[in-house]
Short mmCIF file of C-alpha atoms in Angstrom, two decimals:
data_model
loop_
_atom_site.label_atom_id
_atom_site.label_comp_id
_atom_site.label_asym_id
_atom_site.label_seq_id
_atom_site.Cartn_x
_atom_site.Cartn_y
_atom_site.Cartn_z
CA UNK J 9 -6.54 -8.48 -26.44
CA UNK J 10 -7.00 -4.95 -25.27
CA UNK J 11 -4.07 -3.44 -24.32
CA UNK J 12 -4.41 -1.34 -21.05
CA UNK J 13 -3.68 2.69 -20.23
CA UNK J 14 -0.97 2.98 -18.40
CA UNK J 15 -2.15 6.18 -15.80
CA UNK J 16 -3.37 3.83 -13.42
CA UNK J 17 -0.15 1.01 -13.70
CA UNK J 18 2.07 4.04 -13.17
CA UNK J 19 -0.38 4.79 -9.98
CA UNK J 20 0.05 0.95 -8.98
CA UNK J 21 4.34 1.63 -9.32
CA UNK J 22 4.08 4.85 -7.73
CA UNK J 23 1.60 3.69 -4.55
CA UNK J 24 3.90 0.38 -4.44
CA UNK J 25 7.23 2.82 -4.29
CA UNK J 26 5.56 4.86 -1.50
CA UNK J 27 4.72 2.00 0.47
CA UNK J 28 8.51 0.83 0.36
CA UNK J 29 9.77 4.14 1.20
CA UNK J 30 7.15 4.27 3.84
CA UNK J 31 8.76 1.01 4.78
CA UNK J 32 12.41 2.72 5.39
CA UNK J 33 11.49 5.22 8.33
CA UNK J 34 8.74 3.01 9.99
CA UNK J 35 11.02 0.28 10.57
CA UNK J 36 14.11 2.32 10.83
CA UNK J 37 15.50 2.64 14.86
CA UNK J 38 15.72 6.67 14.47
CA UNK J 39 16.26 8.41 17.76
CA UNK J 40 13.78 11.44 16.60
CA UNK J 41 14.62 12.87 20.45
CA UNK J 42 18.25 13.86 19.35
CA UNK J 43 17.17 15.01 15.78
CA UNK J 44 16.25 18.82 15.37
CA UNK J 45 12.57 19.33 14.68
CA UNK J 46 12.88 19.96 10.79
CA UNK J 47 15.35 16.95 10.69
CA UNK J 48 13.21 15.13 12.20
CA UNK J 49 9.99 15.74 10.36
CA UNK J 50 11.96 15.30 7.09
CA UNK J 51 12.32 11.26 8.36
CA UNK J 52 8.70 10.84 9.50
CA UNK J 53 7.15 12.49 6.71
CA UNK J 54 8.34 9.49 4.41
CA UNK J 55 5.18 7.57 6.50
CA UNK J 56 2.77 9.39 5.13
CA UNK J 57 3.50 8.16 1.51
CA UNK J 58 3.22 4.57 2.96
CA UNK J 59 -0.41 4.45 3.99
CA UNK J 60 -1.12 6.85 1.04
CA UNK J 61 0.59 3.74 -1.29
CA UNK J 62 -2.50 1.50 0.85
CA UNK J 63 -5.35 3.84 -0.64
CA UNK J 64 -3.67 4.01 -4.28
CA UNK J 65 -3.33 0.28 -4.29
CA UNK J 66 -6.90 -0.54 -2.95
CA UNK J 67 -8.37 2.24 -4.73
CA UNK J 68 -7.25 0.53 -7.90
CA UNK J 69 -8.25 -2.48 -7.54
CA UNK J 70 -11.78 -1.33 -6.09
CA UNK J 71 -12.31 0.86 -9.25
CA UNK J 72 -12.11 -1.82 -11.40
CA UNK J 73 -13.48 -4.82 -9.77
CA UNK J 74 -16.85 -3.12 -8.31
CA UNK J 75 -17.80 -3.56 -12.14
CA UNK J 76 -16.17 -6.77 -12.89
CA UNK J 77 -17.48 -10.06 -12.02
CA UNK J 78 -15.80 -12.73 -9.09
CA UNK J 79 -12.80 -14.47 -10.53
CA UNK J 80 -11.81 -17.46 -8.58
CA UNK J 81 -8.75 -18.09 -10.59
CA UNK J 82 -7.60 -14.32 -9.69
CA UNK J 83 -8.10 -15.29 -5.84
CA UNK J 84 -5.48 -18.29 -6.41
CA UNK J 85 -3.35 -16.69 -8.65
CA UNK J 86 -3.28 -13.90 -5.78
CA UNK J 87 -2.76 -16.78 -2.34
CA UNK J 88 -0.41 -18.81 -5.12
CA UNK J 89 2.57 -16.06 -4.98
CA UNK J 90 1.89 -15.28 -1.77
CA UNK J 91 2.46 -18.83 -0.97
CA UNK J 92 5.32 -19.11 -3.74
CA UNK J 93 7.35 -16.09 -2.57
CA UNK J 94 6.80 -16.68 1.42
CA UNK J 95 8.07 -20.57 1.23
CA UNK J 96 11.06 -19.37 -1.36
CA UNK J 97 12.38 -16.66 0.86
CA UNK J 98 12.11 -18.74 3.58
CA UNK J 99 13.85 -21.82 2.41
CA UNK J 100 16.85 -19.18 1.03
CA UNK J 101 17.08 -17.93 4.43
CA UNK J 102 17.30 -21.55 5.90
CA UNK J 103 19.68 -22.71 2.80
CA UNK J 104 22.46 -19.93 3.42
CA UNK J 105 22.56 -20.33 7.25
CA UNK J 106 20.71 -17.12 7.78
CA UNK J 107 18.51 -18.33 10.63
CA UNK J 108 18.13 -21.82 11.60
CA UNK J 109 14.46 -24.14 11.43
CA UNK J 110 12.00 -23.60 13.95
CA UNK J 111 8.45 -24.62 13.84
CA UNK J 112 7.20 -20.66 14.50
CA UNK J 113 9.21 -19.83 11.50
CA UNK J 114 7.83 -22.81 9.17
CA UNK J 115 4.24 -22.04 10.02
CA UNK J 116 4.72 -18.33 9.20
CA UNK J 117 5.72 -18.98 5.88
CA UNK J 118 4.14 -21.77 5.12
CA UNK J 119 0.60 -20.69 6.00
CA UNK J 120 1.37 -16.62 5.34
CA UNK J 121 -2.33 -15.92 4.49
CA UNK J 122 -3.84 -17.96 7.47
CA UNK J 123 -1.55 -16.39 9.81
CA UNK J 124 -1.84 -12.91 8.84
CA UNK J 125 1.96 -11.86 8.14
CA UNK J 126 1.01 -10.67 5.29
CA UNK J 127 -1.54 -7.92 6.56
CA UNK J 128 -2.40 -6.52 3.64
CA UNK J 129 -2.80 -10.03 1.70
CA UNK J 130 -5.14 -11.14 4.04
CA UNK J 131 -7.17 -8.17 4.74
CA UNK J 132 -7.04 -7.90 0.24
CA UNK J 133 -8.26 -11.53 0.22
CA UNK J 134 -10.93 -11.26 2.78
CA UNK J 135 -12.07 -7.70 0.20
CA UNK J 136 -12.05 -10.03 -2.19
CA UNK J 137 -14.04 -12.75 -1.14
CA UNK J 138 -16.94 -9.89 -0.09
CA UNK J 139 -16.88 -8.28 -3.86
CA UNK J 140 -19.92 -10.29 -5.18
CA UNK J 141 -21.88 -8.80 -2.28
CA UNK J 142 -20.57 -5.77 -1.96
CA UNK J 143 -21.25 -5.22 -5.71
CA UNK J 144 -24.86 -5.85 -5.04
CA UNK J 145 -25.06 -3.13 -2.77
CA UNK J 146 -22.92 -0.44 -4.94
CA UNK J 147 -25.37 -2.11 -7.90
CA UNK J 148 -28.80 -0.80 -6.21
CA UNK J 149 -27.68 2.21 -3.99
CA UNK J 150 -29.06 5.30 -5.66
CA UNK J 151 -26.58 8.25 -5.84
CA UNK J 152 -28.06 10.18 -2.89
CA UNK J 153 -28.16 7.13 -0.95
CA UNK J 154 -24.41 6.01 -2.13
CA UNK J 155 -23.31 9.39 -0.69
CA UNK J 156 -24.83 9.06 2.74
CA UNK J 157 -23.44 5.96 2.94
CA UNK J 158 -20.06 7.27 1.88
CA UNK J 159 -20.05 10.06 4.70
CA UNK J 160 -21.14 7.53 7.22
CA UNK J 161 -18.20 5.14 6.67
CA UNK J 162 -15.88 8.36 6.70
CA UNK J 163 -17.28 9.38 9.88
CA UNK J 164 -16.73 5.64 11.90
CA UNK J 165 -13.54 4.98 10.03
CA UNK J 166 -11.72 8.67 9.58
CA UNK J 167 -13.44 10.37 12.48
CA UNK J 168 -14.65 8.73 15.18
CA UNK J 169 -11.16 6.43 16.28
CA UNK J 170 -9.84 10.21 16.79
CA UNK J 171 -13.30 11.56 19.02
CA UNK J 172 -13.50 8.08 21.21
CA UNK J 173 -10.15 7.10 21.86
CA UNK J 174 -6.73 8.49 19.31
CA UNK J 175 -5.55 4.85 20.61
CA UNK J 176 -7.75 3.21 18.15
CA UNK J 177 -6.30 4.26 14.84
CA UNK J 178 -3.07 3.28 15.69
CA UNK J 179 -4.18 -0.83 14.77
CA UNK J 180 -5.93 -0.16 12.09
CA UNK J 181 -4.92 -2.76 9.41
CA UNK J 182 -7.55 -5.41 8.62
CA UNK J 183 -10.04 -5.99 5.81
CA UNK J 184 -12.86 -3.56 7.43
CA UNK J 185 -10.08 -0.54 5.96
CA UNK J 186 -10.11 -2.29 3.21
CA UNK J 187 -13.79 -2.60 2.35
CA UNK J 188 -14.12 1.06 3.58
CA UNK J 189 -11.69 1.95 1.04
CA UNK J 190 -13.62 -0.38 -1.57
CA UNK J 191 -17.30 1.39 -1.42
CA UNK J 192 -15.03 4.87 -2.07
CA UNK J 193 -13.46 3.16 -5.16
CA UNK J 194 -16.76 1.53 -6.05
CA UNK J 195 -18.36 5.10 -5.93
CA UNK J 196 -15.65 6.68 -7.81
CA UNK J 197 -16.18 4.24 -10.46
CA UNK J 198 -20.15 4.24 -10.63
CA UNK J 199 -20.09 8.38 -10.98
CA UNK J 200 -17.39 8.45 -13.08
CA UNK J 201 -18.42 10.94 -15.31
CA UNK J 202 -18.93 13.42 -12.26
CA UNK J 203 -14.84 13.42 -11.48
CA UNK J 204 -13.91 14.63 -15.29
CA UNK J 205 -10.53 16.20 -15.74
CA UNK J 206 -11.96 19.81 -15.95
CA UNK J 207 -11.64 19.55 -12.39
CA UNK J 208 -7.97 18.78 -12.36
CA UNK J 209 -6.66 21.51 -10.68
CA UNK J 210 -8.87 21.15 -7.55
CA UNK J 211 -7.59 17.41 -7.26
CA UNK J 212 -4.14 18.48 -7.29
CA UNK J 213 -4.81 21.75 -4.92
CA UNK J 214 -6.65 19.25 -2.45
CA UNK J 215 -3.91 16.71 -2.66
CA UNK J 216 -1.07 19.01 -2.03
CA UNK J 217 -3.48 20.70 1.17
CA UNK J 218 -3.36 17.21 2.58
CA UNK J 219 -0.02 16.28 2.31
CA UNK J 220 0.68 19.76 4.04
CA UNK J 221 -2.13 19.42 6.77
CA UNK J 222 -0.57 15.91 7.35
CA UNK J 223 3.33 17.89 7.75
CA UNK J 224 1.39 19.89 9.96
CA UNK J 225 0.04 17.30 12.01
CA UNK J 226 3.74 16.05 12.54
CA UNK J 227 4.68 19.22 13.32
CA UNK J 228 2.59 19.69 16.38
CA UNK J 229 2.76 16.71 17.53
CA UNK J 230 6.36 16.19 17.62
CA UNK J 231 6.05 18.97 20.30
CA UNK J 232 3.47 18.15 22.31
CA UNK J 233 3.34 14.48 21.87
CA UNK J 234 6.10 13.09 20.22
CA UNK J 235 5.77 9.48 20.51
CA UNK J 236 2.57 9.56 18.18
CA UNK J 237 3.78 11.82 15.69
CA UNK J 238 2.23 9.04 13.09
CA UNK J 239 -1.27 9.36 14.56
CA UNK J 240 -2.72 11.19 11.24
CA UNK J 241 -0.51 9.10 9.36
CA UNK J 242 -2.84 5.88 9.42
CA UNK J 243 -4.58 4.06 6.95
CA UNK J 244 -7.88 5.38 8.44
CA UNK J 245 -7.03 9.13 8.69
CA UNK J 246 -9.14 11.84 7.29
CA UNK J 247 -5.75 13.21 5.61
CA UNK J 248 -5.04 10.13 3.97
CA UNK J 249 -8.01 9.20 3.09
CA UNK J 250 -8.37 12.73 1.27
CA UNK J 251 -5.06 12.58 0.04
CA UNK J 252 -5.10 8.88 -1.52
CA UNK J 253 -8.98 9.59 -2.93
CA UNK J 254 -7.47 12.85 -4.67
CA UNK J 255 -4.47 11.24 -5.60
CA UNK J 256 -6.35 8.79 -7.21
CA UNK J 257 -8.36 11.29 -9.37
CA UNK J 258 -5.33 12.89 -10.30
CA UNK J 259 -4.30 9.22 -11.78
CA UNK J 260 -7.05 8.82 -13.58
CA UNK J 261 -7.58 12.00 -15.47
CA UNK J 262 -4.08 12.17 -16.58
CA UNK J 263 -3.77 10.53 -20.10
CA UNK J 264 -1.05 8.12 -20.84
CA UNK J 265 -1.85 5.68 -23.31
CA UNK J 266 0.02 2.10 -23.26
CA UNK J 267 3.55 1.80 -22.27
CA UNK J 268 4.94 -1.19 -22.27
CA UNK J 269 7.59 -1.03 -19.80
CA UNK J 270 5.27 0.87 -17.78
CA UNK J 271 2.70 -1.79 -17.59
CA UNK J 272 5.46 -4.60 -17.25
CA UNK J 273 7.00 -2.93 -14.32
CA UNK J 274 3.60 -2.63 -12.95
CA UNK J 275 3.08 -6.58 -13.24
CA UNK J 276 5.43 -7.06 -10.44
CA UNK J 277 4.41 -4.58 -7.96
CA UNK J 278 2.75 -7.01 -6.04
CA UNK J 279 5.76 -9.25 -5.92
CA UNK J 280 8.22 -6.19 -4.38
CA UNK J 281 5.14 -6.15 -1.52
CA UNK J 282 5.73 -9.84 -0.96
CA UNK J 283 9.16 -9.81 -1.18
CA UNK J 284 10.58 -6.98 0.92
CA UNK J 285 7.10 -8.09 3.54
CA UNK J 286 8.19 -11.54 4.13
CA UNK J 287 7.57 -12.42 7.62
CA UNK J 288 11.01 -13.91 8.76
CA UNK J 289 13.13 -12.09 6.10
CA UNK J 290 11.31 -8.47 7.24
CA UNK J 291 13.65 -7.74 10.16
CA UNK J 292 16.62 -9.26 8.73
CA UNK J 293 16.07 -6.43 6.30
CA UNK J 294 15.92 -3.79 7.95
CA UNK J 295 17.75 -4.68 10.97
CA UNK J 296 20.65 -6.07 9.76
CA UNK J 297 20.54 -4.93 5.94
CA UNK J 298 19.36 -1.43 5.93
CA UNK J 299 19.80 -0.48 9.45
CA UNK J 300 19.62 3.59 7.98
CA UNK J 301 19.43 4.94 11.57
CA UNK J 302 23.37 4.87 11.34
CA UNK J 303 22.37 7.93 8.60
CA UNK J 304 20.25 9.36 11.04
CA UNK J 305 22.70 12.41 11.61
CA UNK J 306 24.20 13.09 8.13
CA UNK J 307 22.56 15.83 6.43
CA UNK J 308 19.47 15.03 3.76
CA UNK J 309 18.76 11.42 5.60
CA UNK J 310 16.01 11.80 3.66
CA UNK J 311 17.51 11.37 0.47
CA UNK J 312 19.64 8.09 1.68
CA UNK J 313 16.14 6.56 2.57
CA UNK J 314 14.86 7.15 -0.88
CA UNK J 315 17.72 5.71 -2.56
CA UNK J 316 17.34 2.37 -0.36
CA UNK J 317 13.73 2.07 -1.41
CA UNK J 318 14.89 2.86 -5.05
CA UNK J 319 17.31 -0.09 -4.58
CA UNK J 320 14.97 -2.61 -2.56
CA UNK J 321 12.18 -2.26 -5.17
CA UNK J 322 14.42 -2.60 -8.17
CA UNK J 323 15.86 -5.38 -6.87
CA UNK J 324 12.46 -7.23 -5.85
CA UNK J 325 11.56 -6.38 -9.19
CA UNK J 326 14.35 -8.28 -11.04
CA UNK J 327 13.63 -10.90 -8.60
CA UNK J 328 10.14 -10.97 -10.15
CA UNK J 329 11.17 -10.11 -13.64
CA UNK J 330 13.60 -13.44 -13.25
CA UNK J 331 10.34 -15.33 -11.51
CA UNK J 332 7.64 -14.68 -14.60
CA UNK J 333 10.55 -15.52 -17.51
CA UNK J 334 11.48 -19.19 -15.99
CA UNK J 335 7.02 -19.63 -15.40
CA UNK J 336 7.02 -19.07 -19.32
CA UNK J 337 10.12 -20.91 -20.41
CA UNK J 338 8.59 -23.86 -18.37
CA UNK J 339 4.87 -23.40 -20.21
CA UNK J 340 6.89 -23.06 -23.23
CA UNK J 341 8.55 -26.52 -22.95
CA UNK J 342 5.57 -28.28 -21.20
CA UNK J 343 2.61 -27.37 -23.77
#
């Protein structure tokens, strides 16, 4: 068996890291009114890595299955630890007194796909469920063609929520995003050859230009419209969209052949997702766990938030570590 590069496995850890970090200010209480602006923008600027963790992810998994075939067994591997980490958490929470059984609860986590608590997991397995088809049309779109089409999805999703109404953007998590962001991977993967690593240093210059034209965004807007300093901050932004594409180039031009731990960490970056996502466990994290808006006023607040998505994903990841070693033990004794 071919062992695989790690560049794009450290992407996968890297976009799953930001997306946990992201995690730590959106669902934090911070009263951004009482900060100072640079304080202030410090905090919110952690959001921007968690819908830039959304494109990495995607991006990944576009690149390599718009020239892979439709596996049904990785659709129920994908809906079987969803299911498997949903029910778990949920019985825990039910176990250790943590919140008592009500049907609400029970049909959240029993039926976390169907439901939708798992945005991303739906909107992935909807994605997933289009690949044959969209294949087809990535398959017999001619490069000219591919573009046009490529500009006209940036312009409804990236630029035309912020012409009709900025509202729009705001709800912008469902499996349209996530085809969008497909087609872009699907491209990137056709005309490989055309993003070589000679071109390196534009990826990174672009890259770092949208991360600062998204610290600008905040900027402005915490002044004149503070309560949607997050509005360029969305999955569907131009910025991100610019910044995860470009981040994404930068991943796979750099060379890093196997690594062993990196590609084992990797394995369970789905499972921090599901873990540290789960619909009833969620705001017993961060409400009664984390709670770091009682940090909000010591100095580098920043730096506290990083350290609690450092923890949470470590932690999910032992979970998961813990998770794949009893699987085998069990296939071990049973075959």
């Amino acid at each position: 068996m071919e062992k695989k590069a790690s560049n794009f496995e450290l992407l996968r850890i890297i976009s799953m890291f930001l997306i946990v970090a992201g995690h730590v200010t959106w669902q934090s209480k911070f009263s951004y009114n009482e900060l100072n602006l640079l304080h202030r923008i410090s905090i919110q600027a952690l959001w921007m890595g968690g819908e830039l963790g959304v494109w990495g992810f995607t991006l990944i998994s576009a690149y390599f299955l718009s020239q892979s075939r439709f596996k049904l067994k990785s659709l129920k591997k994908i809906w079987g630890i969803t299911l498997f980490y949903s029910i778990s958490i949920y019985l825990l929470l039910v176990v250790f007194h943590i919140i008592p059984i009500n049907l609400k609860d029970v049909i959240k986590s029993f039926f976390p796909v169907l439901t939708g608590n798992y945005w991303y997991v739906s909107a992935y397995i909807g994605m997933y469920l289009l690949v044959p088809y969209m294949n087809l049309v990535i398959k017999h779109l001619d490069k000219k063609t591919y573009q046009k089409f490529i500009l006209l999805m940036f312009f409804m999703f990236s630029v035309l929520p912020y012409l009709k109404n900025i509202t729009v953007v705001t709800n912008n998590n469902s499996v349209f995003n996530l085809v969008y962001i497909y087609f872009i991977g699907g491209y990137l993967r056709k005309y490989s050859s055309d993003f070589s690593r000679d071109k390196m240093k534009y990826y990174v210059m672009l890259f770092i230009g949208s991360l600062l034209l998204m610290l600008v965004s905040i900027f402005f807007l915490d002044i004149i419209k503070p309560k949607s300093w997050f509005i360029f901050l969305t999955t569907s932004s131009p910025l991100e969209a610019l910044a995860g594409v470009f981040l994404f180039l930068i991943a796979k031009n750099v060379t890093i052949s196997y690594n062993g731990v990196i590609n084992k960490i990797a394995a369970s970056t789905f499972a921090v997702y599901l873990i540290h996502c789960q619909a009833i466990f969620f705001p017993i994290l961060w409400g009664k766990i984390v709670r770091a808006e009682q940090w909000q006023f010591m100095p580098y607040t920043v730096g506290y938030e990083l350290l609690i998505a450092c923890i949470i994903y470590c932690v999910a990841t032992l979970v998961d570590f813990i998770r794949i070693y009893i699987v085998k033990l069990y296939s071990n004794i049973w075959m």
